[in-house]
XYZ file of C-alpha atoms in Angstrom:
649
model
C -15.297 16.406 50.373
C -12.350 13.844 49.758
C -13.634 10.870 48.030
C -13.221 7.621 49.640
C -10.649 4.677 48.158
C -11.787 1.609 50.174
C -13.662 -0.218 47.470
C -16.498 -2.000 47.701
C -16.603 -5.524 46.342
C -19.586 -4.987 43.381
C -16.883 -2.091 41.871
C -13.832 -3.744 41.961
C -14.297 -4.915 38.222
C -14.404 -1.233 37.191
C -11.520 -0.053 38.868
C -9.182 -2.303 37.971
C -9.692 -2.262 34.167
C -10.651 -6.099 34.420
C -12.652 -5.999 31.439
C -9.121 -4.526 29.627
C -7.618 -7.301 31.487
C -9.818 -9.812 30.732
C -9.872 -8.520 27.274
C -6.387 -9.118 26.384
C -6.496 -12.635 28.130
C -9.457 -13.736 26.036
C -8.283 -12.571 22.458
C -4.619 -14.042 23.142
C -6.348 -17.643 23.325
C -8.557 -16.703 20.619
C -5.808 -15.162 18.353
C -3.895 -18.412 18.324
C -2.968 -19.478 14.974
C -4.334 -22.829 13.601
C -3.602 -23.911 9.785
C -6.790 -25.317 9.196
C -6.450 -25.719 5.708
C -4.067 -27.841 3.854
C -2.524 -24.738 1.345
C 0.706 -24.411 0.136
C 0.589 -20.809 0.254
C -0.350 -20.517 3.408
C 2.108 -22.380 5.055
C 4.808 -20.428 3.409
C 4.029 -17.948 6.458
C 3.561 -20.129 9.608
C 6.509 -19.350 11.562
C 6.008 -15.564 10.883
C 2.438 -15.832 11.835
C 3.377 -17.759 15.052
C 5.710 -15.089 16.429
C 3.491 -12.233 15.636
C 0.843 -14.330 17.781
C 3.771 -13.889 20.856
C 4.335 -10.270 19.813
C 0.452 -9.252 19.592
C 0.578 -8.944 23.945
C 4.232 -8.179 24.112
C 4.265 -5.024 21.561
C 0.966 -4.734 19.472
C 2.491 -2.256 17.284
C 5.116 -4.045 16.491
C 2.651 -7.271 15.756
C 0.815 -4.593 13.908
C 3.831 -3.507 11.536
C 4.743 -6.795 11.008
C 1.546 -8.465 9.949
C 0.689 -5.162 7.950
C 3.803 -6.442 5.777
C 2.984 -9.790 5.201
C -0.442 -8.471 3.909
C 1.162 -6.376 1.112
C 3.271 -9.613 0.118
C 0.092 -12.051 0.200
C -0.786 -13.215 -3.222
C -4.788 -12.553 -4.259
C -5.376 -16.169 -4.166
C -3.977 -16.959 -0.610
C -7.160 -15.433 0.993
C -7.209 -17.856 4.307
C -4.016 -16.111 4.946
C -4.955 -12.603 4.048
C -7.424 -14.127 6.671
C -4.996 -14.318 9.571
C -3.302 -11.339 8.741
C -6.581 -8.957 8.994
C -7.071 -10.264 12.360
C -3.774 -10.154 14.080
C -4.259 -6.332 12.833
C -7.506 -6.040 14.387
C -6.230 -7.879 18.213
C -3.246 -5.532 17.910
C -5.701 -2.560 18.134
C -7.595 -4.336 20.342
C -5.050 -4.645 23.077
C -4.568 -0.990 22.711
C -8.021 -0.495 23.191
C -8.799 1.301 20.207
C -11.217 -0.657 19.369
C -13.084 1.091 16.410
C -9.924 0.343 14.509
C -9.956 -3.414 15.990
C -14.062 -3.954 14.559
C -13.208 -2.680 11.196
C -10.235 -4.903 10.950
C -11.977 -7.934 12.487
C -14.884 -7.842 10.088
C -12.520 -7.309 6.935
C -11.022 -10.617 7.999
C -14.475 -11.786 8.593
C -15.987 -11.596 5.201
C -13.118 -12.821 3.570
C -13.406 -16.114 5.920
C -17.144 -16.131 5.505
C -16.808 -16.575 1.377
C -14.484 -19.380 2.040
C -16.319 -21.122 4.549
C -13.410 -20.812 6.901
C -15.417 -21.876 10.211
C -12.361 -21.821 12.184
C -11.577 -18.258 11.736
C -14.852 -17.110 11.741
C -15.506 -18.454 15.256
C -12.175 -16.457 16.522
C -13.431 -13.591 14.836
C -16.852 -13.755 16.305
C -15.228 -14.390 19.533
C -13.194 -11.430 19.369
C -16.140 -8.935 18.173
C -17.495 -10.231 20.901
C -15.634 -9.845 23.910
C -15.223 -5.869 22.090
C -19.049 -5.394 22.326
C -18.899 -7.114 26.085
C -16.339 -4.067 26.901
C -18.887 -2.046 25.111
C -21.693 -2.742 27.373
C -23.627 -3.851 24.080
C -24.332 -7.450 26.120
C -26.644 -8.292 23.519
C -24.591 -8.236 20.384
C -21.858 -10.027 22.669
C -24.276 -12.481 22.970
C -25.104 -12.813 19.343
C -21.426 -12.973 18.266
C -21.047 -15.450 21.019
C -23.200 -17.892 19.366
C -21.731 -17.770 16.422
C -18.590 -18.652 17.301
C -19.714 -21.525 19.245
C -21.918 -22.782 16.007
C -18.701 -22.573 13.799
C -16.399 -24.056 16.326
C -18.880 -27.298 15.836
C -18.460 -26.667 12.198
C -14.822 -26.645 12.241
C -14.293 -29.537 14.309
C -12.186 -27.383 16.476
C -14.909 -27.986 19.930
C -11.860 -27.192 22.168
C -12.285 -23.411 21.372
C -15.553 -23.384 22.750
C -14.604 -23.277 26.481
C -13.167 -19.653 25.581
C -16.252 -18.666 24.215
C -18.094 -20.185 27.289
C -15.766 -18.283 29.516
C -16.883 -15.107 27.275
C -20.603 -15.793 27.431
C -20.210 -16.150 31.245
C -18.277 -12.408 31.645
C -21.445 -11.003 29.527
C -23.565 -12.440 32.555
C -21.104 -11.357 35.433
C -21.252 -7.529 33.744
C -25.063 -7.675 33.959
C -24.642 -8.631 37.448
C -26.329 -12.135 37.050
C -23.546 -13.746 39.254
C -25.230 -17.512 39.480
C -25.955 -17.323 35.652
C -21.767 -16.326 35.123
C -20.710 -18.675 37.690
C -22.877 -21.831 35.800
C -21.286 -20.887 32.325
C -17.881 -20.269 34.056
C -18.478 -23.820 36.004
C -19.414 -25.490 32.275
C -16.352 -23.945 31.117
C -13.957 -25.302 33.657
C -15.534 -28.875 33.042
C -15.144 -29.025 29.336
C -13.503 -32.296 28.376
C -10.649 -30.434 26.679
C -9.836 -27.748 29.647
C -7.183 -30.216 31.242
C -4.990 -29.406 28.395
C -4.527 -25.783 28.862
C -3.710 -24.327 31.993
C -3.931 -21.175 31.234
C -7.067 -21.037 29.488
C -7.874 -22.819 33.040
C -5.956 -20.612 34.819
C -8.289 -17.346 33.271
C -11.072 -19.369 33.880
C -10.522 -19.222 37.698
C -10.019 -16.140 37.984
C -13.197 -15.099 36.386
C -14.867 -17.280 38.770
C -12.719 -15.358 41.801
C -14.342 -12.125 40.846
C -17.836 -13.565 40.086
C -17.533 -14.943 44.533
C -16.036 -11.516 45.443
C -18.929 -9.821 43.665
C -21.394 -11.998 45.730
C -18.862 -11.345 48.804
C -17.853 -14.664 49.304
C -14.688 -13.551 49.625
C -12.879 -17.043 51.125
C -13.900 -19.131 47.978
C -12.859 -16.171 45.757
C -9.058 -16.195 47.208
C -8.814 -19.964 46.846
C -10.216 -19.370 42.959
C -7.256 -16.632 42.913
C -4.382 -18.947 44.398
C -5.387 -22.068 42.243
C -4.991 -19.690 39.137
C -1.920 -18.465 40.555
C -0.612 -22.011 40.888
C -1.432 -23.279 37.567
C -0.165 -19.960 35.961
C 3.564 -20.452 37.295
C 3.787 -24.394 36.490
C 2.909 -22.979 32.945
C 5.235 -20.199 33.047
C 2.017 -18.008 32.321
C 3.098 -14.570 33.727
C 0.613 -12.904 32.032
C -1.898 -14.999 33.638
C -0.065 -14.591 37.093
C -0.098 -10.939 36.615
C -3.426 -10.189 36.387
C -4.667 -13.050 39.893
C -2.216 -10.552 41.496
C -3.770 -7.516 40.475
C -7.164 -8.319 41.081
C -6.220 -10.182 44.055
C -4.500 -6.878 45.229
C -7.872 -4.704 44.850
C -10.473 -7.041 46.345
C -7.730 -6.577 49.555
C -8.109 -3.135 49.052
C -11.850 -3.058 49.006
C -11.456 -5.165 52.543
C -9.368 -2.198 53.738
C -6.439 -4.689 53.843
C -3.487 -2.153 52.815
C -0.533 -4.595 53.850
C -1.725 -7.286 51.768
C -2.922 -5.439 49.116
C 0.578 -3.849 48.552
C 1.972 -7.178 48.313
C -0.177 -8.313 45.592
C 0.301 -5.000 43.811
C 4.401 -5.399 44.135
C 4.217 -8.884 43.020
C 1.799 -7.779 40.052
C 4.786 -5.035 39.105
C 7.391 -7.490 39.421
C 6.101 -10.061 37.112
C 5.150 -7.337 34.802
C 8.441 -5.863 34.542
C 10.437 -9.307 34.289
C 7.879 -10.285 31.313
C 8.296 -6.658 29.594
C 4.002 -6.752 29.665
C 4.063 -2.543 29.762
C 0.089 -2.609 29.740
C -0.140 -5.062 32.907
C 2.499 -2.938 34.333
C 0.469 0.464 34.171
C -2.565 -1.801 35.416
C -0.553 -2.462 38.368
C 0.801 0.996 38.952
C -2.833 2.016 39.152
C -3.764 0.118 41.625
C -0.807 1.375 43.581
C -1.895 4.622 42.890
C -5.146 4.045 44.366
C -3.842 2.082 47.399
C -1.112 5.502 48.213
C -4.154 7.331 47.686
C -6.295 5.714 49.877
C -3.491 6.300 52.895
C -3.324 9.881 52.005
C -0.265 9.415 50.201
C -0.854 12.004 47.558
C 2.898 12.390 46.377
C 3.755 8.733 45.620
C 0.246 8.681 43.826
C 0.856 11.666 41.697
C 4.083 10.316 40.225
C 2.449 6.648 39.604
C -0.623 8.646 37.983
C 2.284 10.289 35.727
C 3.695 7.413 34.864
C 0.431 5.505 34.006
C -0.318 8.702 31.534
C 3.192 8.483 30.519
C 2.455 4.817 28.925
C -1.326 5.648 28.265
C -0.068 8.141 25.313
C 3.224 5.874 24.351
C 0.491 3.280 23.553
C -2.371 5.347 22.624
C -4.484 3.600 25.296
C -7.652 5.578 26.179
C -8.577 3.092 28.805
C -5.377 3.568 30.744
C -5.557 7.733 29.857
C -9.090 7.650 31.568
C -7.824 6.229 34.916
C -4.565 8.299 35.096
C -7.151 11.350 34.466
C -9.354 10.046 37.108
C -6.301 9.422 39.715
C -5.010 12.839 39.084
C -8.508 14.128 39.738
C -8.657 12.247 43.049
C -4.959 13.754 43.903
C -5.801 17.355 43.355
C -9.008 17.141 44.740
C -7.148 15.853 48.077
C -4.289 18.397 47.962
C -7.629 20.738 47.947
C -6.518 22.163 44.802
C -10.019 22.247 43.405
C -8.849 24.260 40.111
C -6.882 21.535 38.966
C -8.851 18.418 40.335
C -12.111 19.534 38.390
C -9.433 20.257 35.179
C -8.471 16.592 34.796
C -12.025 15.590 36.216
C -13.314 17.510 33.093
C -10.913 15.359 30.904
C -11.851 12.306 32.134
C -15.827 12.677 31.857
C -14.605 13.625 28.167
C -12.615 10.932 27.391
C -15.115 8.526 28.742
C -17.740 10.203 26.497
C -15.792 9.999 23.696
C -15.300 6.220 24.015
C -18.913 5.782 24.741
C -19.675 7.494 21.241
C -17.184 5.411 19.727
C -19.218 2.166 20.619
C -21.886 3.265 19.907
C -21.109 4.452 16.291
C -19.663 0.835 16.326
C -22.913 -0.312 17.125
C -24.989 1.448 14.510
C -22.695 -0.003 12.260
C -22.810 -3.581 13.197
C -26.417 -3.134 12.405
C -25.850 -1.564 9.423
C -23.799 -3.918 8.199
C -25.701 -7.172 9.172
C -28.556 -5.378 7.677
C -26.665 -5.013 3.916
C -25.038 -8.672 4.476
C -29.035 -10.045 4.705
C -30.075 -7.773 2.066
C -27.713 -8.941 -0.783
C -28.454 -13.046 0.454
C -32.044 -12.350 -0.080
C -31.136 -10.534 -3.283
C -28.689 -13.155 -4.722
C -31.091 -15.866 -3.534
C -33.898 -14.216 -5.709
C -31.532 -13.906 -8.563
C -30.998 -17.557 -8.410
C -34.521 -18.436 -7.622
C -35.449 -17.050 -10.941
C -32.475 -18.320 -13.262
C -33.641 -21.558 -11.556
C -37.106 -21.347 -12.863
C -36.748 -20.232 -15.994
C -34.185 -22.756 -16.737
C -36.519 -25.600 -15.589
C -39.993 -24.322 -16.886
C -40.233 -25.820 -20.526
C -39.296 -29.023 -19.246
C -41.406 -29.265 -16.477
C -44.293 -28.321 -18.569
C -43.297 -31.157 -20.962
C -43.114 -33.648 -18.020
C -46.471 -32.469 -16.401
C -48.617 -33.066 -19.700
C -47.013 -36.346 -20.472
C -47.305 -37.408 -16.640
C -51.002 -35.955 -16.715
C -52.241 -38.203 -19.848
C -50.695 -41.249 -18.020
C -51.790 -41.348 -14.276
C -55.326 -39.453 -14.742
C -57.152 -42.524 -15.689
C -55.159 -45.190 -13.500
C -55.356 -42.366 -10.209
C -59.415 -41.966 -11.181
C -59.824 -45.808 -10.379
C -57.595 -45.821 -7.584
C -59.566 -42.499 -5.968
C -62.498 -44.422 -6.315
C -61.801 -47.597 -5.145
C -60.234 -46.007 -1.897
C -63.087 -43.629 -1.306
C -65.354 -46.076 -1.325
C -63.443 -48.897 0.914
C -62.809 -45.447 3.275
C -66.631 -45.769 3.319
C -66.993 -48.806 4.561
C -64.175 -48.646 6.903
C -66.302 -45.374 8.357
C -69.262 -46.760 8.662
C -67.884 -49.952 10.425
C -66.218 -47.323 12.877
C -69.101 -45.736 13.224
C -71.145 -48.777 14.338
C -68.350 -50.093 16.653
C -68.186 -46.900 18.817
C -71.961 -46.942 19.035
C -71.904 -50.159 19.835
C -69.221 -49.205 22.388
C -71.057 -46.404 23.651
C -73.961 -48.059 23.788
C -72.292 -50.580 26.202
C -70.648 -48.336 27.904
C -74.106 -46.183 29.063
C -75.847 -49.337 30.011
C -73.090 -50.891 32.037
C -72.547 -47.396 33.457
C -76.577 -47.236 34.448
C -76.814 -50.488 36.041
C -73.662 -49.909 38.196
C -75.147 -46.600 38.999
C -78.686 -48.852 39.963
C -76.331 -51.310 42.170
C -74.396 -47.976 43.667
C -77.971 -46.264 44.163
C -79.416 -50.025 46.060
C -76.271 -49.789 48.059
C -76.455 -46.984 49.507
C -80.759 -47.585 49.786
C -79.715 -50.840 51.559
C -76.478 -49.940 53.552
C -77.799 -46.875 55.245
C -81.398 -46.511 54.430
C -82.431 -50.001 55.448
C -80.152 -50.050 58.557
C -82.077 -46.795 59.986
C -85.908 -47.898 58.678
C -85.027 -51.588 60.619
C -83.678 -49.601 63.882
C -87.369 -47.497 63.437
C -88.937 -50.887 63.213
C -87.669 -52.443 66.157
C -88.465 -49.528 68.140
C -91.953 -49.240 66.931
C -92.918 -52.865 67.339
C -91.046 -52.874 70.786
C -93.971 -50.145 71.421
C -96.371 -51.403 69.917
C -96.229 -55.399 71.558
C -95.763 -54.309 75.442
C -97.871 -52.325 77.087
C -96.242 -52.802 80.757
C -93.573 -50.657 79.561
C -93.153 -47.874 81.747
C -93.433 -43.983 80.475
C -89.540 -42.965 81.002
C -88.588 -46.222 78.797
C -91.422 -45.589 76.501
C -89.963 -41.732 76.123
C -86.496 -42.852 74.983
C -88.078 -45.964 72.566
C -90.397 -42.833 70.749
C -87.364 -40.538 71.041
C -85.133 -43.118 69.112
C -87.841 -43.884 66.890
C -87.737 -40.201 65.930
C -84.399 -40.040 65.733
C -84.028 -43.211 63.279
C -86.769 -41.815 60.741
C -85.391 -37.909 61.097
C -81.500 -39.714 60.350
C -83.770 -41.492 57.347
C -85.262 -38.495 55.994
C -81.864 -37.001 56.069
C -80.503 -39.821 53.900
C -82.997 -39.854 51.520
C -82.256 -36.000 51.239
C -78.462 -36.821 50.543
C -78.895 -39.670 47.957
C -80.897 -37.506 46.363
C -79.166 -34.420 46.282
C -76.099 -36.718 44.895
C -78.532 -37.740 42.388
C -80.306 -34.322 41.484
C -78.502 -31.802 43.397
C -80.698 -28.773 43.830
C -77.736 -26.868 44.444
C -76.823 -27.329 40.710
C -80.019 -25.953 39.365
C -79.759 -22.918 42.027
C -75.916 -21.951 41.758
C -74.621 -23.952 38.718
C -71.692 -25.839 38.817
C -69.846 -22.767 40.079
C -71.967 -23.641 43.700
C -72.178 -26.994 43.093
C -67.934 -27.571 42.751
C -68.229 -25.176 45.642
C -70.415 -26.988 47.924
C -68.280 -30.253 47.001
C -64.860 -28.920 48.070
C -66.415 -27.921 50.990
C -67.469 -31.573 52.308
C -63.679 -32.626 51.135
C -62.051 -30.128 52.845
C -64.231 -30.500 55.597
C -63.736 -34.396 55.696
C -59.881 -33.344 56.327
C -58.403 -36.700 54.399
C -57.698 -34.123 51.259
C -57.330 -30.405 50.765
C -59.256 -29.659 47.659
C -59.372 -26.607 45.745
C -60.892 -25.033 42.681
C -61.277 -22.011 39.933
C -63.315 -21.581 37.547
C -64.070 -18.961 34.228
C -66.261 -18.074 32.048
C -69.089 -19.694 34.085
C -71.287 -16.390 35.135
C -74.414 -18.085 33.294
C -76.376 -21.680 33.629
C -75.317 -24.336 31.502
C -76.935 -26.520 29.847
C -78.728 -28.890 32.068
C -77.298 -31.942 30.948
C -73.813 -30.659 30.451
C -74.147 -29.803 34.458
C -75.452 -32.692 35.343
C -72.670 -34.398 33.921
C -70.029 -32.525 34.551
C -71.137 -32.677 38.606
C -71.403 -36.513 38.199
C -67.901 -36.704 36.844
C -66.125 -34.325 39.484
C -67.786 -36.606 41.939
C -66.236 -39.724 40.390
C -63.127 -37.857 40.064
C -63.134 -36.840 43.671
C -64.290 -40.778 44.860
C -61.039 -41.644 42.820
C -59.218 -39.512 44.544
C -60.189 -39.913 48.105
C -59.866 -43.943 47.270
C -57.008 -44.583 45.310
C -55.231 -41.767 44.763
C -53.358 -41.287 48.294
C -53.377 -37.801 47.296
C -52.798 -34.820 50.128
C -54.147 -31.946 47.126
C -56.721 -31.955 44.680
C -57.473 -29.261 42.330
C -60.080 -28.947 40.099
C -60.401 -26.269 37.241
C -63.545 -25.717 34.831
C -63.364 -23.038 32.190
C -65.737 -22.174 29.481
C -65.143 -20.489 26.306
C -66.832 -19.395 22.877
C -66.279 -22.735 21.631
C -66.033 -25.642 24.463
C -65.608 -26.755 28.486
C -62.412 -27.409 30.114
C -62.377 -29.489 33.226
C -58.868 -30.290 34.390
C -58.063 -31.949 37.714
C -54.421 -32.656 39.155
C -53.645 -34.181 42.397
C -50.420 -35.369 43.957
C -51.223 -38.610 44.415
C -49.372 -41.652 43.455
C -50.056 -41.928 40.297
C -50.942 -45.036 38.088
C -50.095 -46.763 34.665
C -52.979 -45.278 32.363
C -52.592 -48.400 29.663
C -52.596 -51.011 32.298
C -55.627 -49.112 34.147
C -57.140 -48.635 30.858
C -56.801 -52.595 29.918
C -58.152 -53.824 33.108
C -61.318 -51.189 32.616
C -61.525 -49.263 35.550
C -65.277 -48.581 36.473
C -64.664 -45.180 37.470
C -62.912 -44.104 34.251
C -65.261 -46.046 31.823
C -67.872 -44.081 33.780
C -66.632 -40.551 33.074
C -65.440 -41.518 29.410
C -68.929 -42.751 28.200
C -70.832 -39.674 29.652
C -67.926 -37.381 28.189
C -68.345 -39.227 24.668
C -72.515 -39.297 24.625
C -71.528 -34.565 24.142
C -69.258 -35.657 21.970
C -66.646 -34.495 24.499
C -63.194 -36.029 25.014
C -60.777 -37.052 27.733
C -57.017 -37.375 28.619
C -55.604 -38.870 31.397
C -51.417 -37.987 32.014
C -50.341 -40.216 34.655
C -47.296 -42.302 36.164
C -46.190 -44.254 39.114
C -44.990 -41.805 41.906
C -46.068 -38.759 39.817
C -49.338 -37.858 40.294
C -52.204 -37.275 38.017
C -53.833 -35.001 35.454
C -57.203 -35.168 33.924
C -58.393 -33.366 30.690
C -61.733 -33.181 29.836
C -62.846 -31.062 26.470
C -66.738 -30.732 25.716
C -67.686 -28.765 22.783
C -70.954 -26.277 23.251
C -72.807 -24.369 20.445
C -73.462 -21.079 21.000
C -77.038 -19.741 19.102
């Protein structure tokens, strides 16, 4: 069966090396050569170090050889240049992709920089380990190294290298597939204060977000990404940068199925690569021309592309390039229907793929390793000087802590005694205040419960016993009233002392609901939400745990008088459409929170003016020793919290 080369958008990362890609384009921007410290040494080498910083994309090896020299000529004291050379080393291997030799490079340089405190360097080289473990798939010691970089970018002063390492952070999230976390950090990146000053770390960043849209198939927006890179890569003269839009402009028209265009971007790609002597681009492109013959059953043209990308994969010692040569060859075979060979190079390529995966993660086991010695000789060294630091310091701290004893004991004796005592009094006058607060509190709260209860006697009581008044001495006073008229005054009488009866049930069911005693509070809440939720002005709702036995009768009692009051608020003065009301019961206490979205209200101002309704709940809260918090603002709602503490036998 002939496999199919009419990629689909999530893939097109993988088949165009664009982690190689984006690689290289991350570590040249990282790999640029600062002289952050005034040394006379140091300097000595600038303009060599600045054109092996051109040479380290152009010709690692050559970048490689050179900097390799300048490290045998470096004197023992120059270390912040022993510094730079260690890690031009390392990104040479790097943008060969042999990346075991790049880490071991990287975190020589690394510990020299960390003994000197070189933050500068050390955020490059933590960028550069990790945009390595990103190609790994190890996204979380990416991450890690990530961080670190951006902390010592802050340390060095040098902020403007952070939108690289934003740019990186974002590719760890775009490999995990987490497009709308990559696009944020990508976003973040592109609006960094300093980003206007380098158009191609700009230029990168755009194209990064190009394959983050064609990933979520918003393929329009990810072609204006691509052409905006493009744009600001030529005014810059960036043809590495240009390169690489055309390439991976050139497969996401392949995965459309858009073979004209594609070609174009491809021959554009190989163009610019050739002109700007960038042999890895090149092969990059060639592959994707390889693909694109392939994909029109062009197996000839394909083959010798596929030989020419192996030809460069083994002149360079590039297993990433080797891999997709052995895959393309695979493909070739496999549609010439020469099975023999196709599953030979097939074989080769699985290998070669295994063997890198080993490779990173031997890498990774010794990243560990490593981290784990690093923390093991700082907790060592800082026991060593904990020690020296304490027996250096313990005869004359013994000295000063018997002379200092002699002094003070006396003078803080009095002093401990005079403030324990006024602590006393200051207690006991606290003590008598909040009862005489409380005290205040329950009495005012009793008699505006008496007015409430002679209210409700008056206002609905007293209107239906006067109705069954008139009626009755209506019938009692004429007697030439006829029987139908007499009917309807008895009926109404009836119906005035059964409406009575009923209100005298209800005020005292509000007063002593037998509900309560029957259900608990469980019922009782229960029954409550009902009536709101029945009423249709709110839509109340509840939950409750821990409550599968009675409580204590007065802890029910008043916790069903305060839900009422909290409800009355509500319905009243909240302007609330939801309620909701939770009571939970542990070993130790009651909860009772409520939160509606009502309008809200300044608690100090309410709280100065002494609402009645809030004084209410407070004092019966405070008589079980209970307390209460009320978060609330204007346009924001409110939140009651409402803690009483139980003993359990």
């Amino acid at each position: 069966m002939k496999r199919s080369y009419i990629l689909t958008l999530p893939s097109i990362r993988k088949l165009i090396s664009l982690s190689k890609i984006i690689l290289l384009l991350i570590l040249c921007l990282s790999c640029e050569y600062k002289n952050n410290k005034s040394n006379d040494h140091q300097e000595n080498y600038d303009s060599q170090f600045n054109e092996i910083h051109k040479l380290v994309y152009e010709n690692p090896s050559l970048a490689r050889r050179s900097a390799s020299q300048i490290l045998k000529q470096i004197s023992k004291e120059n270390v912040e240049a022993k510094v730079i050379c260690l890690k031009y080393i390392g990104s040479s291997y790097a943008f060969e992709t042999q990346y075991s030799e790049a880490i071991t490079y990287y975190k020589k340089a690394l510990s020299f920089a960390e003994k000197l405190n070189f933050y500068y360097e050390i955020g490059n080289l933590n960028n550069n380990l990790g945009t390595i473990y990103n190609e790994f798939g190890n996204y979380r010691a990416a991450y890690m190294y990530f961080v670190k970089a951006l902390q010592n970018y802050d340390l060095s002063g040098h902020k403007e290298k952070k939108t690289g390492t934003l740019n990186n952070i974002g590719l760890t999230y775009l490999n995990l597939n987490h497009y709308d976390k990559a696009l944020g950090y990508f976003k973040k990146a592109l609006n960094s204060s300093t980003i206007n000053n380098d158009s191609i770390l700009t230029a990168t960043i755009l194209n990064n977000i190009a394959i983050c849209n064609f990933s979520k198939k918003d393929t329009n927006r990810g072609m204006k990404n691509l052409r905006q890179s493009i744009l600001l890569s030529e005014k810059a003269h960036n043809l590495y940068g240009t390169c690489v839009s055309y390439q991976i402009m050139g497969n996401t028209y392949l995965s459309l199925n858009e073979k004209s265009k594609a070609y174009n971007a491809y021959s554009k790609s190989v163009v610019i690569a050739k002109n700007a002597g960038l042999v890895h681009l090149l092969a990059v492109s060639k592959v994707g021309l390889a693909r694109l013959a392939l994909s029109e059953n062009n197996t000839a043209k394909a083959k010798l592309l596929a030989d020419e990308v192996m030809a460069v994969s083994e002149q360079n010692n590039s297993q990433s390039l080797k891999a997709d040569a052995l895959q393309l060859l695979a493909s070739i075979y496999e549609s010439r229907k020469d099975y023999k060979e196709s599953l030979k190079y097939f074989e080769a390529h699985t290998k070669l793929k295994e063997e890198m995966t080993n490779s990173s993660i031997v890498n990774q086991i010794y990243d560990v390793e490593v981290d784990y010695l690093n923390q093991l000789n700082q907790l060592q060294t800082l026991e060593l000087e904990k020690k020296e630091l304490a027996i250096s310091n313990k005869n004359i701290i013994l000295l000063l802590m018997s002379l200092v004893f002699m002094i003070i004991f006396g003078g803080l004796y009095f002093l401990y005694r005079n403030h324990q005592n006024k602590q006393k009094v200051k207690l006991q006058e606290t003590i008598i205040e909040l009862n005489r607060r409380k005290s205040n509190a329950a009495l005012e709260a009793e008699i505006r419960e008496r007015k409430r209860i002679g209210r409700e006697l008056h206002d609905s009581l007293g209107y239906l016993l006067s109705l069954a008044g008139l009626n009755a001495s209506v019938l009692q006073k004429r007697n030439d009233i006829n029987e139908i008229k007499k009917s309807e005054l008895i009926a109404a009488l009836m119906e005035s002392i059964n409406e009575a009866f009923d209100e005298v049930r209800n005020i005292s069911h509000n007063l002593a609901p037998s509900l309560l005693s029957e259900q608990g509070i469980k019922g009782a809440l229960k029954n409550i939400a009902d009536k709101v939720n029945q009423s249709g002005k709110i839509k109340m709702s509840f939950d409750t745990f821990g409550l599968q036995q009675h409580l204590d009768d007065l802890i029910e009692n008043i916790l069903y008088r305060t839900i009422q009051e909290i409800v009355n608020n509500t319905i009243k003065h909240a302007d609330a459409s939801e309620l909701f009301v939770q009571v939970a019961k542990d070993s130790h206490q009651i909860t009772l929170i409520s939160e509606d979205n009502g309008r809200g209200f300044d608690v100090e101002k309410l709280e100065d003016e002494a609402s009645f309704g809030l004084a209410h709940i407070r004092s019966w809260i405070e008589n079980l020793n209970g307390s209460m918090h009320i978060d609330s603002k204007i346009n924001r709602g409110t939140i009651i919290s409402i803690m009483i503490p139980i003993n359990i036998e």
